[in-house]
Amino acid sequence: MDQQYSQFKHPELTPWLSEVPSQLLRNGAAKWMQAYSRFFAGLAGRPTIQTRHGKQSMWLTRELFSFEPIKDETGKVTHHLLHLGTKKHPLGCLAFTAHRDYLPPASIHLSIHAGRWHVSFNYDDGIAEPSAEETTQWLCSFSAAELSSVTLGLDRGVQIPLAASASDRQNFDFRAIEKKRLTRQEKHKKRWQRRQARRMQGSRRWKKAKQRVAQCQQYAANLRRDFCHQTSHALVADPAYKLYVLEALKVKNMTTSAKGDTEKPGKNVQQKAGLNRAILASGWGQIKVYTQYKALRAGKLCIEVPAHYSSQECSHCGFTHPDNRRSQAAFVCQSCHYTDNADTNAAKVLVKRGVALMLGEGVAKKKVKRARIKQQKVGAECSKPAGAT
């Protein structure tokens, strides 16, 4: 399938296809085939055609780039050069400074978003890491008291993005200067959105306003990503904890719109939209993903437990009632009169549920489905395999 694009090359109808390096067309066809293979296997939705708006990226394989270290007179490497393109279609080179040692990758991704170019790649560093099954088996050998002492509950919220169950761990939240900058960027975004709405669509000034809006949105996304990376690193780097417990939250379902339709219009649409923005701005999903893979690499484990009534249950006696949650921050048990911060109490409840799950039922690891592309010979005049009737 990676060579089927050649039949669409025509000197009059599609002259731009001849100007694109054949390797890029091949890689695009391969990614298209992979996407549809995952769709037919039930692993993802149907692929959609990318528009020219938003993030644009391409997949470059090894024959389209090369890394070259630049040395000074003493033989010390000062910086590196990334050469892009082929001999027939040279694109140029990009100078960069490597802050750590790396191995030449097999492929890279070149992307542009909000006027900024990015090159990303990964490689296997050869460091062996334990599997999730091995880590789970090791943690299940602990007693209930021992496992509770090395377990950290993490409650995700809107007011406080991440609250820990331990008294020696502070709540993780954006800094005051970061909140101030986010508010400023939100004002800038709204201002440029109004300017874009007043300008002629497709004009040069309209495109400038649109790029400014994208830059403001990209700043907020980068800040959230940096916060989630720093938070997950601080959690995993703590040697006192081996197990991290999160609520099993379906963020996608929680942030659906409340508009409804013409027959059944929604209620409190603006309030629900504000709540959705606050949930997405807290980075719940990114914190979970980053903590899971970093913990696994460090020989630790991050699991999820059911979240029902965790904010109403007392971590001291287990009594559950809506009146226990007096306010957003105050928790007072109506049975044993235990008082604590509401988020901290919920995180302690998650610790109990995580320990019970590990020592009782155990953590069921879902079998990862994978879609493989079956290579087959294709006939010259049809898309059926050669010899098929």
Short mmCIF file of C-alpha atoms in Angstrom, two decimals:
data_model
loop_
_atom_site.label_atom_id
_atom_site.label_comp_id
_atom_site.label_asym_id
_atom_site.label_seq_id
_atom_site.Cartn_x
_atom_site.Cartn_y
_atom_site.Cartn_z
CA MET A 1 0.00 0.00 0.00
CA ASP A 2 2.92 2.37 0.53
CA GLN A 3 3.49 2.61 -3.26
CA GLN A 4 -0.13 3.09 -4.37
CA TYR A 5 0.23 6.88 -4.33
CA SER A 6 2.21 6.73 -7.61
CA GLN A 7 -0.92 6.09 -9.68
CA PHE A 8 -2.22 9.54 -8.71
CA LYS A 9 0.80 11.36 -10.12
CA HIS A 10 -0.18 13.34 -13.21
CA PRO A 11 1.84 16.16 -14.81
CA GLU A 12 -1.28 18.30 -15.37
CA LEU A 13 -3.76 17.28 -12.65
CA THR A 14 -1.41 16.77 -9.70
CA PRO A 15 1.94 18.43 -10.45
CA TRP A 16 2.54 19.11 -6.75
CA LEU A 17 2.84 15.38 -6.04
CA SER A 18 6.03 15.27 -8.11
CA GLU A 19 7.52 18.08 -6.02
CA VAL A 20 7.02 16.20 -2.74
CA PRO A 21 9.77 13.68 -1.89
CA SER A 22 8.56 10.16 -2.54
CA GLN A 23 9.60 9.11 0.96
CA LEU A 24 7.09 11.54 2.51
CA LEU A 25 4.31 10.21 0.30
CA ARG A 26 5.26 6.67 1.26
CA ASN A 27 5.28 7.49 4.97
CA GLY A 28 1.92 9.20 4.69
CA ALA A 29 0.43 6.16 2.97
CA ALA A 30 1.88 3.89 5.65
CA LYS A 31 0.39 6.01 8.46
CA TRP A 32 -2.96 6.01 6.65
CA MET A 33 -2.86 2.22 6.45
CA GLN A 34 -1.92 1.92 10.13
CA ALA A 35 -4.77 4.22 11.14
CA TYR A 36 -7.36 2.21 9.24
CA SER A 37 -5.93 -1.05 10.57
CA ARG A 38 -6.48 0.25 14.11
CA PHE A 39 -9.99 1.37 13.16
CA PHE A 40 -11.01 -2.01 11.76
CA ALA A 41 -9.49 -3.73 14.80
CA GLY A 42 -11.68 -1.61 17.10
CA LEU A 43 -8.75 0.22 18.72
CA ALA A 44 -9.55 3.73 17.49
CA GLY A 45 -12.10 5.78 15.61
CA ARG A 46 -12.25 6.26 11.87
CA PRO A 47 -9.37 8.42 10.61
CA THR A 48 -10.30 11.91 9.52
CA ILE A 49 -8.63 14.10 6.91
CA GLN A 50 -6.47 16.74 8.52
CA THR A 51 -7.24 20.36 7.77
CA ARG A 52 -4.69 23.05 7.17
CA HIS A 53 -5.55 24.62 10.53
CA GLY A 54 -4.02 23.61 13.83
CA LYS A 55 -0.97 21.42 14.32
CA GLN A 56 0.68 20.07 11.17
CA SER A 57 3.19 17.24 11.32
CA MET A 58 5.02 14.78 9.11
CA TRP A 59 6.90 11.57 9.69
CA LEU A 60 10.51 11.50 8.48
CA THR A 61 12.34 8.19 8.26
CA ARG A 62 16.10 7.69 8.43
CA GLU A 63 16.85 8.42 4.77
CA LEU A 64 15.38 11.94 5.13
CA PHE A 65 17.57 13.25 7.95
CA SER A 66 20.97 12.88 9.60
CA PHE A 67 22.59 14.10 12.84
CA GLU A 68 26.04 15.65 12.73
CA PRO A 69 28.01 16.67 15.86
CA ILE A 70 30.14 19.82 15.41
CA LYS A 71 33.47 19.86 17.25
CA ASP A 72 35.84 22.70 18.03
CA GLU A 73 39.63 22.74 17.69
CA THR A 74 40.09 20.71 20.89
CA GLY A 75 37.71 17.99 19.72
CA LYS A 76 34.92 18.92 22.12
CA VAL A 77 31.38 18.78 20.75
CA THR A 78 29.95 22.31 20.87
CA HIS A 79 26.59 21.78 19.16
CA HIS A 80 24.78 19.50 16.76
CA LEU A 81 23.27 19.86 13.30
CA LEU A 82 20.17 18.14 12.02
CA HIS A 83 20.21 17.88 8.23
CA LEU A 84 16.77 17.52 6.64
CA GLY A 85 15.90 16.41 3.13
CA THR A 86 17.57 14.37 0.43
CA LYS A 87 20.18 15.16 -2.19
CA LYS A 88 17.44 15.90 -4.70
CA HIS A 89 15.27 17.86 -2.26
CA PRO A 90 17.57 19.41 0.40
CA LEU A 91 15.63 21.38 3.02
CA GLY A 92 18.53 22.71 5.10
CA CYS A 93 19.93 22.08 8.55
CA LEU A 94 18.88 22.94 12.10
CA ALA A 95 21.40 23.72 14.84
CA PHE A 96 20.63 22.58 18.36
CA THR A 97 22.31 21.93 21.69
CA ALA A 98 21.96 18.47 23.20
CA HIS A 99 21.58 18.64 26.99
CA ARG A 100 22.06 14.88 27.33
CA ASP A 101 23.55 12.04 25.35
CA TYR A 102 21.35 10.47 22.72
CA LEU A 103 21.40 7.79 20.07
CA PRO A 104 20.46 8.48 16.44
CA PRO A 105 16.78 7.56 16.10
CA ALA A 106 15.18 5.53 13.32
CA SER A 107 12.62 8.25 12.59
CA ILE A 108 11.62 11.74 13.72
CA HIS A 109 8.48 13.87 13.61
CA LEU A 110 8.64 17.41 12.26
CA SER A 111 5.68 19.61 13.26
CA ILE A 112 4.55 23.22 13.31
CA HIS A 113 1.95 24.61 15.68
CA ALA A 114 1.04 28.24 16.38
CA GLY A 115 3.98 29.42 14.25
CA ARG A 116 6.56 27.33 16.12
CA TRP A 117 8.50 24.41 14.68
CA HIS A 118 9.29 21.29 16.69
CA VAL A 119 11.38 18.17 16.08
CA SER A 120 10.64 15.19 18.31
CA PHE A 121 12.05 11.66 18.44
CA ASN A 122 12.66 8.83 20.87
CA TYR A 123 15.00 5.89 21.08
CA ASP A 124 15.65 2.87 23.25
CA ASP A 125 18.28 3.68 25.87
CA GLY A 126 18.72 0.01 26.78
CA ILE A 127 17.77 0.47 30.45
CA ALA A 128 15.71 -2.51 31.60
CA GLU A 129 12.53 -1.66 33.47
CA PRO A 130 10.23 -4.07 35.33
CA SER A 131 6.87 -4.89 33.84
CA ALA A 132 3.59 -3.96 35.46
CA GLU A 133 2.92 -7.62 36.34
CA GLU A 134 6.27 -7.97 38.12
CA THR A 135 5.77 -4.75 40.08
CA THR A 136 2.23 -5.78 41.04
CA GLN A 137 3.41 -9.19 42.24
CA TRP A 138 6.14 -7.55 44.31
CA LEU A 139 3.73 -5.09 45.97
CA CYS A 140 1.20 -7.84 46.69
CA SER A 141 3.80 -9.55 48.88
CA PHE A 142 3.54 -6.67 51.38
CA SER A 143 1.23 -6.79 54.37
CA ALA A 144 -1.66 -4.35 54.67
CA ALA A 145 0.21 -2.11 57.11
CA GLU A 146 3.41 -2.13 55.06
CA LEU A 147 1.56 -1.39 51.82
CA SER A 148 -0.39 1.45 53.43
CA SER A 149 2.84 3.08 54.59
CA VAL A 150 4.25 3.18 51.03
CA THR A 151 0.96 4.16 49.31
CA LEU A 152 0.11 7.72 48.37
CA GLY A 153 -3.46 8.71 47.52
CA LEU A 154 -3.95 11.49 44.98
CA ASP A 155 -7.27 13.30 44.75
CA ARG A 156 -7.80 15.40 41.63
CA GLY A 157 -9.99 18.48 41.88
CA VAL A 158 -10.81 21.84 40.34
CA GLN A 159 -9.79 24.17 43.17
CA ILE A 160 -6.69 22.07 43.90
CA PRO A 161 -5.48 20.09 40.85
CA LEU A 162 -3.85 17.38 42.99
CA ALA A 163 -4.15 16.77 46.74
CA ALA A 164 -1.97 14.14 48.47
CA SER A 165 -2.98 11.96 51.38
CA ALA A 166 0.28 12.29 53.29
CA SER A 167 0.79 15.19 55.66
CA ASP A 168 4.38 15.63 54.52
CA ARG A 169 3.33 16.17 50.89
CA GLN A 170 2.00 19.55 49.86
CA ASN A 171 -0.92 20.00 47.52
CA PHE A 172 0.19 20.46 43.94
CA ASP A 173 -1.12 23.61 42.29
CA PHE A 174 -0.01 26.26 39.84
CA ARG A 175 2.16 29.02 41.25
CA ALA A 176 0.76 32.50 41.75
CA ILE A 177 2.87 33.92 38.91
CA GLU A 178 1.66 31.15 36.59
CA LYS A 179 -1.99 31.85 37.41
CA LYS A 180 -1.37 35.53 36.77
CA ARG A 181 0.20 34.80 33.39
CA LEU A 182 -2.64 32.46 32.43
CA THR A 183 -5.18 35.16 33.25
CA ARG A 184 -3.23 37.65 31.16
CA GLN A 185 -3.02 35.26 28.23
CA GLU A 186 -6.77 34.60 28.46
CA LYS A 187 -7.43 38.35 28.18
CA HIS A 188 -5.09 38.60 25.20
CA LYS A 189 -6.83 35.66 23.53
CA LYS A 190 -10.29 37.21 23.88
CA ARG A 191 -9.02 40.54 22.60
CA TRP A 192 -7.49 38.97 19.48
CA GLN A 193 -10.62 36.87 18.96
CA ARG A 194 -12.69 40.05 18.81
CA ARG A 195 -10.20 41.57 16.35
CA GLN A 196 -10.33 38.45 14.20
CA ALA A 197 -14.14 38.55 14.11
CA ARG A 198 -14.08 42.16 12.81
CA ARG A 199 -11.57 41.50 10.03
CA MET A 200 -12.20 40.08 6.60
CA GLN A 201 -11.90 36.31 6.63
CA GLY A 202 -8.82 35.07 4.78
CA SER A 203 -7.05 38.44 4.74
CA ARG A 204 -3.51 39.01 5.96
CA ARG A 205 -4.64 40.81 9.12
CA TRP A 206 -7.23 38.08 9.80
CA LYS A 207 -4.51 35.43 9.62
CA LYS A 208 -2.32 37.48 11.96
CA ALA A 209 -5.10 37.68 14.55
CA LYS A 210 -5.76 33.97 14.21
CA GLN A 211 -2.10 33.17 14.83
CA ARG A 212 -2.08 35.38 17.93
CA VAL A 213 -5.09 33.47 19.29
CA ALA A 214 -3.31 30.18 18.63
CA GLN A 215 -0.18 31.44 20.41
CA CYS A 216 -2.19 32.33 23.53
CA GLN A 217 -3.81 28.91 23.55
CA GLN A 218 -0.46 27.21 23.00
CA TYR A 219 1.06 29.09 25.95
CA ALA A 220 -1.63 27.75 28.28
CA ALA A 221 -1.20 24.22 26.92
CA ASN A 222 2.58 24.35 27.38
CA LEU A 223 2.21 25.62 30.93
CA ARG A 224 -0.21 22.82 31.84
CA ARG A 225 2.08 20.22 30.28
CA ASP A 226 5.07 21.55 32.22
CA PHE A 227 3.05 21.52 35.46
CA CYS A 228 1.97 17.92 34.90
CA HIS A 229 5.54 16.81 34.12
CA GLN A 230 6.99 18.51 37.21
CA THR A 231 4.21 17.15 39.43
CA SER A 232 4.56 13.57 38.21
CA HIS A 233 8.36 13.74 38.53
CA ALA A 234 8.13 15.02 42.11
CA LEU A 235 5.76 12.19 43.00
CA VAL A 236 7.80 9.39 41.46
CA ALA A 237 11.14 10.74 42.70
CA ASP A 238 10.00 10.47 46.33
CA PRO A 239 11.61 7.25 47.69
CA ALA A 240 9.04 6.92 50.49
CA TYR A 241 6.23 5.74 48.19
CA LYS A 242 5.91 2.76 45.88
CA LEU A 243 2.19 2.82 45.02
CA TYR A 244 0.11 5.76 43.77
CA VAL A 245 -3.67 5.62 43.80
CA LEU A 246 -5.89 7.84 41.64
CA GLU A 247 -9.62 8.06 41.11
CA ALA A 248 -10.96 6.35 38.00
CA LEU A 249 -12.40 9.48 36.40
CA LYS A 250 -13.86 9.52 32.90
CA VAL A 251 -12.73 13.02 31.99
CA LYS A 252 -14.18 12.85 28.49
CA ASN A 253 -17.65 12.09 29.81
CA MET A 254 -17.35 14.66 32.58
CA THR A 255 -16.54 17.46 30.13
CA THR A 256 -19.33 16.89 27.61
CA SER A 257 -21.40 19.91 26.62
CA ALA A 258 -24.76 20.58 28.28
CA LYS A 259 -26.31 22.37 25.29
CA GLY A 260 -28.61 19.51 24.35
CA ASP A 261 -30.68 19.87 21.18
CA THR A 262 -33.78 21.71 19.96
CA GLU A 263 -36.15 19.13 21.44
CA LYS A 264 -34.39 18.84 24.80
CA PRO A 265 -32.37 22.01 25.44
CA GLY A 266 -29.83 21.87 28.21
CA LYS A 267 -29.89 23.69 31.54
CA ASN A 268 -27.18 25.85 33.11
CA VAL A 269 -25.17 25.68 29.90
CA GLN A 270 -22.79 28.51 30.79
CA GLN A 271 -22.08 27.12 34.26
CA LYS A 272 -21.36 23.67 32.80
CA ALA A 273 -19.09 25.19 30.15
CA GLY A 274 -17.11 26.99 32.88
CA LEU A 275 -16.79 23.76 34.85
CA ASN A 276 -15.58 21.94 31.73
CA ARG A 277 -12.90 24.57 31.15
CA ALA A 278 -11.76 24.33 34.76
CA ILE A 279 -11.52 20.53 34.60
CA LEU A 280 -9.55 20.56 31.35
CA ALA A 281 -7.27 23.32 32.65
CA SER A 282 -6.32 21.18 35.68
CA GLY A 283 -4.61 18.54 33.54
CA TRP A 284 -6.26 15.51 35.13
CA GLY A 285 -5.58 13.19 32.21
CA GLN A 286 -1.97 14.27 31.67
CA ILE A 287 -1.11 13.85 35.35
CA LYS A 288 -2.39 10.28 35.26
CA VAL A 289 -0.55 9.34 32.05
CA TYR A 290 2.76 10.90 33.10
CA THR A 291 2.66 9.38 36.58
CA GLN A 292 1.84 5.92 35.24
CA TYR A 293 4.76 5.59 32.83
CA LYS A 294 7.28 7.33 35.10
CA ALA A 295 6.30 5.16 38.07
CA LEU A 296 6.60 2.00 36.00
CA ARG A 297 10.07 2.99 34.84
CA ALA A 298 11.10 3.57 38.48
CA GLY A 299 9.84 0.17 39.62
CA LYS A 300 6.66 1.61 41.12
CA LEU A 301 2.98 1.39 40.24
CA CYS A 302 0.13 3.84 39.66
CA ILE A 303 -3.40 2.41 39.76
CA GLU A 304 -6.97 3.67 39.66
CA VAL A 305 -9.81 2.82 42.04
CA PRO A 306 -13.57 3.54 41.88
CA ALA A 307 -14.30 7.16 42.75
CA HIS A 308 -17.88 6.81 44.02
CA TYR A 309 -18.55 8.66 47.32
CA SER A 310 -14.86 9.19 48.00
CA SER A 311 -15.54 12.81 48.93
CA GLN A 312 -18.34 11.84 51.36
CA GLU A 313 -16.66 8.87 53.08
CA CYS A 314 -14.78 9.33 56.33
CA SER A 315 -11.22 8.03 56.13
CA HIS A 316 -11.20 7.46 59.90
CA CYS A 317 -14.35 5.37 60.50
CA GLY A 318 -15.74 4.77 57.00
CA PHE A 319 -19.09 6.53 57.60
CA THR A 320 -20.50 7.91 54.32
CA HIS A 321 -23.02 10.73 54.20
CA PRO A 322 -23.48 13.89 52.06
CA ASP A 323 -23.48 16.08 55.19
CA ASN A 324 -19.89 15.09 55.91
CA ARG A 325 -18.79 17.50 53.20
CA ARG A 326 -19.63 20.80 54.84
CA SER A 327 -18.04 22.96 52.14
CA GLN A 328 -15.50 22.83 49.35
CA ALA A 329 -12.60 22.58 51.81
CA ALA A 330 -14.11 21.38 55.12
CA PHE A 331 -14.88 17.77 56.02
CA VAL A 332 -16.58 16.88 59.32
CA CYS A 333 -17.70 13.31 59.94
CA GLN A 334 -21.22 13.15 61.38
CA SER A 335 -20.44 9.88 63.15
CA CYS A 336 -16.99 10.18 64.75
CA HIS A 337 -16.60 13.98 64.34
CA TYR A 338 -13.30 13.56 62.51
CA THR A 339 -12.26 16.81 60.80
CA ASP A 340 -9.85 17.27 57.93
CA ASN A 341 -9.45 19.03 54.64
CA ALA A 342 -11.98 17.58 52.20
CA ASP A 343 -9.44 16.85 49.48
CA THR A 344 -6.94 15.33 51.91
CA ASN A 345 -9.63 13.11 53.42
CA ALA A 346 -10.65 11.92 49.95
CA ALA A 347 -7.01 11.09 49.17
CA LYS A 348 -6.80 9.00 52.36
CA VAL A 349 -9.95 7.13 51.31
CA LEU A 350 -8.22 6.34 48.02
CA VAL A 351 -5.29 4.84 49.93
CA LYS A 352 -7.61 2.39 51.70
CA ARG A 353 -9.31 1.43 48.45
CA GLY A 354 -5.99 0.99 46.65
CA VAL A 355 -4.57 -1.27 49.37
CA ALA A 356 -7.79 -3.34 49.43
CA LEU A 357 -7.65 -3.68 45.66
CA MET A 358 -4.03 -4.79 45.63
CA LEU A 359 -4.30 -7.32 48.44
CA GLY A 360 -7.82 -8.50 47.65
CA GLU A 361 -8.73 -8.66 44.00
CA GLY A 362 -5.40 -7.61 42.60
CA VAL A 363 -4.92 -5.28 39.66
CA ALA A 364 -6.25 -6.78 36.45
CA LYS A 365 -4.00 -5.76 33.59
CA LYS A 366 -5.94 -5.28 30.39
CA LYS A 367 -4.54 -7.13 27.42
CA VAL A 368 -3.27 -4.60 24.93
CA LYS A 369 -4.70 -5.11 21.48
CA ARG A 370 -2.44 -4.43 18.55
CA ALA A 371 -3.18 -4.08 14.88
CA ARG A 372 -0.72 -5.55 12.42
CA ILE A 373 -0.57 -4.70 8.75
CA LYS A 374 -0.70 -7.88 6.70
CA GLN A 375 1.57 -7.57 3.70
CA GLN A 376 -0.01 -8.93 0.57
CA LYS A 377 0.63 -8.74 -3.14
CA VAL A 378 -1.74 -6.47 -4.99
CA GLY A 379 -2.87 -7.12 -8.54
CA ALA A 380 -2.01 -4.66 -11.27
CA GLU A 381 -5.60 -3.80 -12.22
CA CYS A 382 -7.50 -4.12 -8.94
CA SER A 383 -7.02 -3.84 -5.22
CA LYS A 384 -7.64 -7.56 -4.59
CA PRO A 385 -4.74 -9.85 -3.75
CA ALA A 386 -3.06 -11.45 -6.70
CA GLY A 387 -4.81 -14.65 -7.71
CA ALA A 388 -8.09 -13.77 -5.91
CA THR A 389 -11.36 -14.18 -7.80
#
